[in-house]
Amino acid sequence: MQLYGLPFQQTEHTHLSKQNIKGAYTVSELPIAYHNLLNQSHNGGYTSPSMVLTKQPTKDSLNGLYVPYIAGLYTQSSHEPYLVPNLLDQSAFHFHHAVNADEIIFYEDHDRVLTLNYNQAPLSNQPAVDYYEFSTGRHFRVAESFAAFLALFEERYERLPYPSLDSYHRANAAFMHCQSKQEYERLFEHYAHSHLSSDWLAKWQYSYKKAPMHAS
């Protein structure tokens, strides 16, 4: 598993072990597997592969959940909806009031949320991973640990962007999976007529002109 950063979002690796995240939870309570993922790849970014195997259905699949990004740890917060979120800024997540006090959100896209759930964790840095789908009321455990969650990612070959939901994060993932000029042009044409902002699309157009084949 690797994370890939947006070409127009600058981030740096941080070592803020005492930084508060939520309630009594600090960066030091994050799973070791989470720290390793951010340290060994990009500090928050887009996943490759991006499909997580599940035992229950979601809007994406009867046995899968599409997870295009994982939040990073940044010293600065930015609230632009098309950037990778900051795990330290829990209040920026739309559903931060809807999850329990002992849960930390690390992925949110529209009504879909993944949390690190510290309730009954065997050790302070071994939370489970839970999924919420607020429009349907669906809520279930995806994995008993973050390391087990990462092991559930698998490569599937559906055409991006994933059809069940159009959003900045899924659109970003689509651009980052492009492998040809034709794929980029298809996406530029598609998103020129979408509800997503022209400012965001201009950033992708500028990035493409600078490095036409920067896909993962």
PDB file of C-alpha atoms in Angstrom:
ATOM      1  CA  MET A   1       0.000   0.000   0.000  1.00  0.00           C
ATOM      2  CA  GLN A   2       1.253   3.449  -0.962  1.00  0.00           C
ATOM      3  CA  LEU A   3      -0.177   6.962  -0.650  1.00  0.00           C
ATOM      4  CA  TYR A   4       0.300   9.514  -3.431  1.00  0.00           C
ATOM      5  CA  GLY A   5       0.093  13.250  -2.814  1.00  0.00           C
ATOM      6  CA  LEU A   6      -1.767  15.762  -4.930  1.00  0.00           C
ATOM      7  CA  PRO A   7       0.560  17.705  -7.234  1.00  0.00           C
ATOM      8  CA  PHE A   8      -0.908  20.996  -5.955  1.00  0.00           C
ATOM      9  CA  GLN A   9      -0.956  20.212  -2.212  1.00  0.00           C
ATOM     10  CA  GLN A  10       2.314  20.627  -0.338  1.00  0.00           C
ATOM     11  CA  THR A  11       2.738  18.617   2.858  1.00  0.00           C
ATOM     12  CA  GLU A  12       5.634  17.770   5.155  1.00  0.00           C
ATOM     13  CA  HIS A  13       6.161  14.857   7.507  1.00  0.00           C
ATOM     14  CA  THR A  14       5.600  15.881  11.110  1.00  0.00           C
ATOM     15  CA  HIS A  15       6.556  14.395  14.464  1.00  0.00           C
ATOM     16  CA  LEU A  16       3.971  15.901  16.788  1.00  0.00           C
ATOM     17  CA  SER A  17       3.593  13.082  19.304  1.00  0.00           C
ATOM     18  CA  LYS A  18       1.887  15.311  21.886  1.00  0.00           C
ATOM     19  CA  GLN A  19      -0.425  17.020  19.391  1.00  0.00           C
ATOM     20  CA  ASN A  20      -4.055  16.611  20.433  1.00  0.00           C
ATOM     21  CA  ILE A  21      -6.451  15.060  17.933  1.00  0.00           C
ATOM     22  CA  LYS A  22      -9.709  14.654  19.833  1.00  0.00           C
ATOM     23  CA  GLY A  23     -10.539  14.515  23.530  1.00  0.00           C
ATOM     24  CA  ALA A  24      -7.687  12.767  25.321  1.00  0.00           C
ATOM     25  CA  TYR A  25      -6.350  11.202  22.108  1.00  0.00           C
ATOM     26  CA  THR A  26      -3.065  12.517  20.724  1.00  0.00           C
ATOM     27  CA  VAL A  27      -0.828  11.600  17.803  1.00  0.00           C
ATOM     28  CA  SER A  28       0.964   9.082  20.039  1.00  0.00           C
ATOM     29  CA  GLU A  29      -2.288   7.054  20.301  1.00  0.00           C
ATOM     30  CA  LEU A  30      -2.482   6.516  16.534  1.00  0.00           C
ATOM     31  CA  PRO A  31      -1.798   2.943  15.381  1.00  0.00           C
ATOM     32  CA  ILE A  32       1.806   2.148  14.513  1.00  0.00           C
ATOM     33  CA  ALA A  33       0.559   0.969  11.112  1.00  0.00           C
ATOM     34  CA  TYR A  34      -0.913   4.444  10.507  1.00  0.00           C
ATOM     35  CA  HIS A  35       2.389   6.126  11.383  1.00  0.00           C
ATOM     36  CA  ASN A  36       4.295   3.682   9.182  1.00  0.00           C
ATOM     37  CA  LEU A  37       1.985   4.298   6.219  1.00  0.00           C
ATOM     38  CA  LEU A  38       2.464   8.074   6.428  1.00  0.00           C
ATOM     39  CA  ASN A  39       6.210   7.848   7.042  1.00  0.00           C
ATOM     40  CA  GLN A  40       6.938   5.303   4.318  1.00  0.00           C
ATOM     41  CA  SER A  41       4.894   6.943   1.568  1.00  0.00           C
ATOM     42  CA  HIS A  42       3.189  10.330   1.493  1.00  0.00           C
ATOM     43  CA  ASN A  43       1.921  12.168   4.557  1.00  0.00           C
ATOM     44  CA  GLY A  44      -1.746  11.724   3.711  1.00  0.00           C
ATOM     45  CA  GLY A  45      -2.787  11.071   0.136  1.00  0.00           C
ATOM     46  CA  TYR A  46      -4.496   8.921  -2.445  1.00  0.00           C
ATOM     47  CA  THR A  47      -4.481   5.147  -2.176  1.00  0.00           C
ATOM     48  CA  SER A  48      -3.353   2.619  -4.731  1.00  0.00           C
ATOM     49  CA  PRO A  49      -5.079   0.192  -4.779  1.00  0.00           C
ATOM     50  CA  SER A  50      -8.305   1.830  -3.573  1.00  0.00           C
ATOM     51  CA  MET A  51     -10.874  -0.924  -2.967  1.00  0.00           C
ATOM     52  CA  VAL A  52     -11.348  -2.448   0.498  1.00  0.00           C
ATOM     53  CA  LEU A  53     -12.889  -5.903   0.816  1.00  0.00           C
ATOM     54  CA  THR A  54     -15.904  -5.917   3.176  1.00  0.00           C
ATOM     55  CA  LYS A  55     -18.231  -8.581   4.543  1.00  0.00           C
ATOM     56  CA  GLN A  56     -21.239  -6.288   4.208  1.00  0.00           C
ATOM     57  CA  PRO A  57     -22.563  -4.290   1.247  1.00  0.00           C
ATOM     58  CA  THR A  58     -21.945  -0.578   0.701  1.00  0.00           C
ATOM     59  CA  LYS A  59     -23.075   1.852  -1.964  1.00  0.00           C
ATOM     60  CA  ASP A  60     -19.958   0.866  -3.898  1.00  0.00           C
ATOM     61  CA  SER A  61     -20.271  -2.897  -3.974  1.00  0.00           C
ATOM     62  CA  LEU A  62     -21.866  -5.940  -2.363  1.00  0.00           C
ATOM     63  CA  ASN A  63     -18.496  -6.797  -0.836  1.00  0.00           C
ATOM     64  CA  GLY A  64     -16.363  -3.710  -1.125  1.00  0.00           C
ATOM     65  CA  LEU A  65     -15.776  -0.102  -0.142  1.00  0.00           C
ATOM     66  CA  TYR A  66     -13.987   2.446  -2.301  1.00  0.00           C
ATOM     67  CA  VAL A  67     -11.449   4.414  -0.215  1.00  0.00           C
ATOM     68  CA  PRO A  68      -9.607   6.896  -2.466  1.00  0.00           C
ATOM     69  CA  TYR A  69      -7.560   8.648   0.253  1.00  0.00           C
ATOM     70  CA  ILE A  70      -6.338   8.510   3.856  1.00  0.00           C
ATOM     71  CA  ALA A  71      -5.936  11.705   5.893  1.00  0.00           C
ATOM     72  CA  GLY A  72      -2.502  13.023   6.849  1.00  0.00           C
ATOM     73  CA  LEU A  73      -0.938  14.888   9.778  1.00  0.00           C
ATOM     74  CA  TYR A  74      -0.227  18.502   8.890  1.00  0.00           C
ATOM     75  CA  THR A  75       0.980  21.453  10.910  1.00  0.00           C
ATOM     76  CA  GLN A  76      -1.349  23.730   8.927  1.00  0.00           C
ATOM     77  CA  SER A  77      -5.036  23.225   8.200  1.00  0.00           C
ATOM     78  CA  SER A  78      -6.680  23.926   4.879  1.00  0.00           C
ATOM     79  CA  HIS A  79     -10.407  23.633   4.362  1.00  0.00           C
ATOM     80  CA  GLU A  80     -10.491  23.502   0.567  1.00  0.00           C
ATOM     81  CA  PRO A  81     -12.807  20.557  -0.199  1.00  0.00           C
ATOM     82  CA  TYR A  82     -10.529  19.213  -2.943  1.00  0.00           C
ATOM     83  CA  LEU A  83      -7.434  18.766  -0.711  1.00  0.00           C
ATOM     84  CA  VAL A  84      -6.523  15.751   1.413  1.00  0.00           C
ATOM     85  CA  PRO A  85      -7.931  16.436   4.910  1.00  0.00           C
ATOM     86  CA  ASN A  86      -5.890  16.910   8.061  1.00  0.00           C
ATOM     87  CA  LEU A  87      -6.468  14.230  10.691  1.00  0.00           C
ATOM     88  CA  LEU A  88      -5.602  16.773  13.398  1.00  0.00           C
ATOM     89  CA  ASP A  89      -8.520  18.985  12.368  1.00  0.00           C
ATOM     90  CA  GLN A  90     -11.440  16.713  13.276  1.00  0.00           C
ATOM     91  CA  SER A  91     -13.903  19.619  13.370  1.00  0.00           C
ATOM     92  CA  ALA A  92     -13.406  20.104   9.614  1.00  0.00           C
ATOM     93  CA  PHE A  93     -15.083  16.752   8.922  1.00  0.00           C
ATOM     94  CA  HIS A  94     -18.783  17.286   8.283  1.00  0.00           C
ATOM     95  CA  PHE A  95     -19.868  14.301  10.424  1.00  0.00           C
ATOM     96  CA  HIS A  96     -17.501  14.860  13.342  1.00  0.00           C
ATOM     97  CA  HIS A  97     -20.479  15.359  15.701  1.00  0.00           C
ATOM     98  CA  ALA A  98     -22.195  12.194  14.453  1.00  0.00           C
ATOM     99  CA  VAL A  99     -19.507   9.722  15.542  1.00  0.00           C
ATOM    100  CA  ASN A 100     -18.732   8.698  19.114  1.00  0.00           C
ATOM    101  CA  ALA A 101     -16.335  10.555  21.399  1.00  0.00           C
ATOM    102  CA  ASP A 102     -13.822   7.695  21.208  1.00  0.00           C
ATOM    103  CA  GLU A 103     -13.737   7.645  17.385  1.00  0.00           C
ATOM    104  CA  ILE A 104     -11.348   9.566  15.107  1.00  0.00           C
ATOM    105  CA  ILE A 105     -12.320  10.156  11.478  1.00  0.00           C
ATOM    106  CA  PHE A 106      -9.587   9.449   8.919  1.00  0.00           C
ATOM    107  CA  TYR A 107     -11.734   9.299   5.774  1.00  0.00           C
ATOM    108  CA  GLU A 108     -14.917  11.136   4.794  1.00  0.00           C
ATOM    109  CA  ASP A 109     -16.547  11.616   1.411  1.00  0.00           C
ATOM    110  CA  HIS A 110     -20.119  12.924   1.316  1.00  0.00           C
ATOM    111  CA  ASP A 111     -22.033  10.673   3.761  1.00  0.00           C
ATOM    112  CA  ARG A 112     -19.342   7.971   4.026  1.00  0.00           C
ATOM    113  CA  VAL A 113     -16.979   7.925   6.984  1.00  0.00           C
ATOM    114  CA  LEU A 114     -14.233   5.645   8.288  1.00  0.00           C
ATOM    115  CA  THR A 115     -13.120   5.957  11.907  1.00  0.00           C
ATOM    116  CA  LEU A 116     -10.470   4.674  14.253  1.00  0.00           C
ATOM    117  CA  ASN A 117     -12.653   3.318  17.058  1.00  0.00           C
ATOM    118  CA  TYR A 118     -10.895   3.240  20.436  1.00  0.00           C
ATOM    119  CA  ASN A 119     -13.839   1.783  22.320  1.00  0.00           C
ATOM    120  CA  GLN A 120     -12.616  -1.436  23.985  1.00  0.00           C
ATOM    121  CA  ALA A 121      -9.279  -1.248  22.145  1.00  0.00           C
ATOM    122  CA  PRO A 122      -6.882  -3.804  23.727  1.00  0.00           C
ATOM    123  CA  LEU A 123      -4.169  -1.123  23.836  1.00  0.00           C
ATOM    124  CA  SER A 124      -4.410   2.643  23.409  1.00  0.00           C
ATOM    125  CA  ASN A 125      -2.844   2.497  19.929  1.00  0.00           C
ATOM    126  CA  GLN A 126      -4.831  -0.483  18.610  1.00  0.00           C
ATOM    127  CA  PRO A 127      -8.259   0.883  17.578  1.00  0.00           C
ATOM    128  CA  ALA A 128     -10.618  -0.962  15.248  1.00  0.00           C
ATOM    129  CA  VAL A 129     -11.800   0.529  11.944  1.00  0.00           C
ATOM    130  CA  ASP A 130     -15.539   1.263  11.560  1.00  0.00           C
ATOM    131  CA  TYR A 131     -17.602   2.389   8.574  1.00  0.00           C
ATOM    132  CA  TYR A 132     -20.601   4.745   8.566  1.00  0.00           C
ATOM    133  CA  GLU A 133     -22.944   5.395   5.652  1.00  0.00           C
ATOM    134  CA  PHE A 134     -25.214   8.070   7.073  1.00  0.00           C
ATOM    135  CA  SER A 135     -27.764   8.293   4.249  1.00  0.00           C
ATOM    136  CA  THR A 136     -28.681   4.611   4.720  1.00  0.00           C
ATOM    137  CA  GLY A 137     -27.947   4.234   8.445  1.00  0.00           C
ATOM    138  CA  ARG A 138     -25.434   1.510   7.642  1.00  0.00           C
ATOM    139  CA  HIS A 139     -22.689   1.051  10.251  1.00  0.00           C
ATOM    140  CA  PHE A 140     -20.336  -1.904  10.613  1.00  0.00           C
ATOM    141  CA  ARG A 141     -16.819  -2.899  11.598  1.00  0.00           C
ATOM    142  CA  VAL A 142     -14.414  -3.184   8.682  1.00  0.00           C
ATOM    143  CA  ALA A 143     -11.370  -4.480  10.557  1.00  0.00           C
ATOM    144  CA  GLU A 144     -10.227  -5.139  14.114  1.00  0.00           C
ATOM    145  CA  SER A 145      -7.075  -3.040  13.614  1.00  0.00           C
ATOM    146  CA  PHE A 146      -5.667  -0.500  11.169  1.00  0.00           C
ATOM    147  CA  ALA A 147      -3.018  -3.001  10.041  1.00  0.00           C
ATOM    148  CA  ALA A 148      -5.790  -5.505   9.255  1.00  0.00           C
ATOM    149  CA  PHE A 149      -7.672  -2.751   7.423  1.00  0.00           C
ATOM    150  CA  LEU A 150      -4.674  -2.062   5.152  1.00  0.00           C
ATOM    151  CA  ALA A 151      -4.454  -5.780   4.357  1.00  0.00           C
ATOM    152  CA  LEU A 152      -8.015  -5.646   2.941  1.00  0.00           C
ATOM    153  CA  PHE A 153      -7.090  -3.301   0.077  1.00  0.00           C
ATOM    154  CA  GLU A 154      -7.167  -5.022  -3.300  1.00  0.00           C
ATOM    155  CA  GLU A 155      -6.866  -4.063  -6.942  1.00  0.00           C
ATOM    156  CA  ARG A 156     -10.102  -3.977  -8.884  1.00  0.00           C
ATOM    157  CA  TYR A 157     -10.358  -2.781 -12.425  1.00  0.00           C
ATOM    158  CA  GLU A 158     -13.558  -0.755 -12.520  1.00  0.00           C
ATOM    159  CA  ARG A 159     -13.235   2.356 -14.620  1.00  0.00           C
ATOM    160  CA  LEU A 160     -12.543   5.509 -12.596  1.00  0.00           C
ATOM    161  CA  PRO A 161     -14.123   7.718 -11.440  1.00  0.00           C
ATOM    162  CA  TYR A 162     -16.140   5.237  -9.461  1.00  0.00           C
ATOM    163  CA  PRO A 163     -19.747   5.510 -10.695  1.00  0.00           C
ATOM    164  CA  SER A 164     -21.716   5.531  -7.452  1.00  0.00           C
ATOM    165  CA  LEU A 165     -20.563   8.952  -6.253  1.00  0.00           C
ATOM    166  CA  ASP A 166     -18.979  11.961  -7.929  1.00  0.00           C
ATOM    167  CA  SER A 167     -16.833  14.033  -5.585  1.00  0.00           C
ATOM    168  CA  TYR A 168     -13.540  15.926  -5.457  1.00  0.00           C
ATOM    169  CA  HIS A 169     -11.736  12.985  -3.879  1.00  0.00           C
ATOM    170  CA  ARG A 170     -12.987  10.462  -6.404  1.00  0.00           C
ATOM    171  CA  ALA A 171     -12.194  12.892  -9.207  1.00  0.00           C
ATOM    172  CA  ASN A 172      -8.684  13.439  -7.825  1.00  0.00           C
ATOM    173  CA  ALA A 173      -8.205   9.676  -7.694  1.00  0.00           C
ATOM    174  CA  ALA A 174      -9.376   9.393 -11.295  1.00  0.00           C
ATOM    175  CA  PHE A 175      -6.773  11.924 -12.460  1.00  0.00           C
ATOM    176  CA  MET A 176      -4.043  10.231 -10.446  1.00  0.00           C
ATOM    177  CA  HIS A 177      -4.826   6.855 -12.033  1.00  0.00           C
ATOM    178  CA  CYS A 178      -4.620   8.221 -15.582  1.00  0.00           C
ATOM    179  CA  GLN A 179      -2.161   6.392 -17.807  1.00  0.00           C
ATOM    180  CA  SER A 180      -2.594   8.178 -21.126  1.00  0.00           C
ATOM    181  CA  LYS A 181      -3.266  11.547 -22.710  1.00  0.00           C
ATOM    182  CA  GLN A 182      -6.675  10.264 -23.816  1.00  0.00           C
ATOM    183  CA  GLU A 183      -7.692   9.465 -20.249  1.00  0.00           C
ATOM    184  CA  TYR A 184      -6.728  12.951 -19.078  1.00  0.00           C
ATOM    185  CA  GLU A 185      -8.662  14.566 -21.920  1.00  0.00           C
ATOM    186  CA  ARG A 186     -11.737  12.470 -21.135  1.00  0.00           C
ATOM    187  CA  LEU A 187     -11.653  13.633 -17.521  1.00  0.00           C
ATOM    188  CA  PHE A 188     -11.042  17.287 -18.406  1.00  0.00           C
ATOM    189  CA  GLU A 189     -14.085  17.176 -20.689  1.00  0.00           C
ATOM    190  CA  HIS A 190     -16.240  15.383 -18.111  1.00  0.00           C
ATOM    191  CA  TYR A 191     -15.426  17.721 -15.212  1.00  0.00           C
ATOM    192  CA  ALA A 192     -15.742  20.880 -17.303  1.00  0.00           C
ATOM    193  CA  HIS A 193     -19.503  20.228 -17.118  1.00  0.00           C
ATOM    194  CA  SER A 194     -19.745  19.031 -13.521  1.00  0.00           C
ATOM    195  CA  HIS A 195     -20.680  20.716 -10.243  1.00  0.00           C
ATOM    196  CA  LEU A 196     -17.019  20.676  -9.146  1.00  0.00           C
ATOM    197  CA  SER A 197     -15.284  24.063  -9.136  1.00  0.00           C
ATOM    198  CA  SER A 198     -13.431  25.530 -12.099  1.00  0.00           C
ATOM    199  CA  ASP A 199     -10.619  26.581  -9.743  1.00  0.00           C
ATOM    200  CA  TRP A 200      -9.995  22.929  -8.833  1.00  0.00           C
ATOM    201  CA  LEU A 201     -10.085  21.860 -12.487  1.00  0.00           C
ATOM    202  CA  ALA A 202      -7.645  24.635 -13.418  1.00  0.00           C
ATOM    203  CA  LYS A 203      -5.172  23.247 -10.869  1.00  0.00           C
ATOM    204  CA  TRP A 204      -5.306  19.859 -12.564  1.00  0.00           C
ATOM    205  CA  GLN A 205      -4.925  21.433 -16.014  1.00  0.00           C
ATOM    206  CA  TYR A 206      -1.865  23.375 -14.847  1.00  0.00           C
ATOM    207  CA  SER A 207      -0.366  20.264 -13.225  1.00  0.00           C
ATOM    208  CA  TYR A 208      -0.930  18.258 -16.412  1.00  0.00           C
ATOM    209  CA  LYS A 209       0.818  20.887 -18.540  1.00  0.00           C
ATOM    210  CA  LYS A 210       3.822  20.789 -16.195  1.00  0.00           C
ATOM    211  CA  ALA A 211       4.037  16.986 -16.089  1.00  0.00           C
ATOM    212  CA  PRO A 212       1.661  15.284 -18.572  1.00  0.00           C
ATOM    213  CA  MET A 213       2.397  11.741 -17.387  1.00  0.00           C
ATOM    214  CA  HIS A 214       2.631  12.100 -13.609  1.00  0.00           C
ATOM    215  CA  ALA A 215       0.080   9.364 -12.994  1.00  0.00           C
ATOM    216  CA  SER A 216       0.735   6.689 -10.390  1.00  0.00           C
TER     217      SER A 216
END
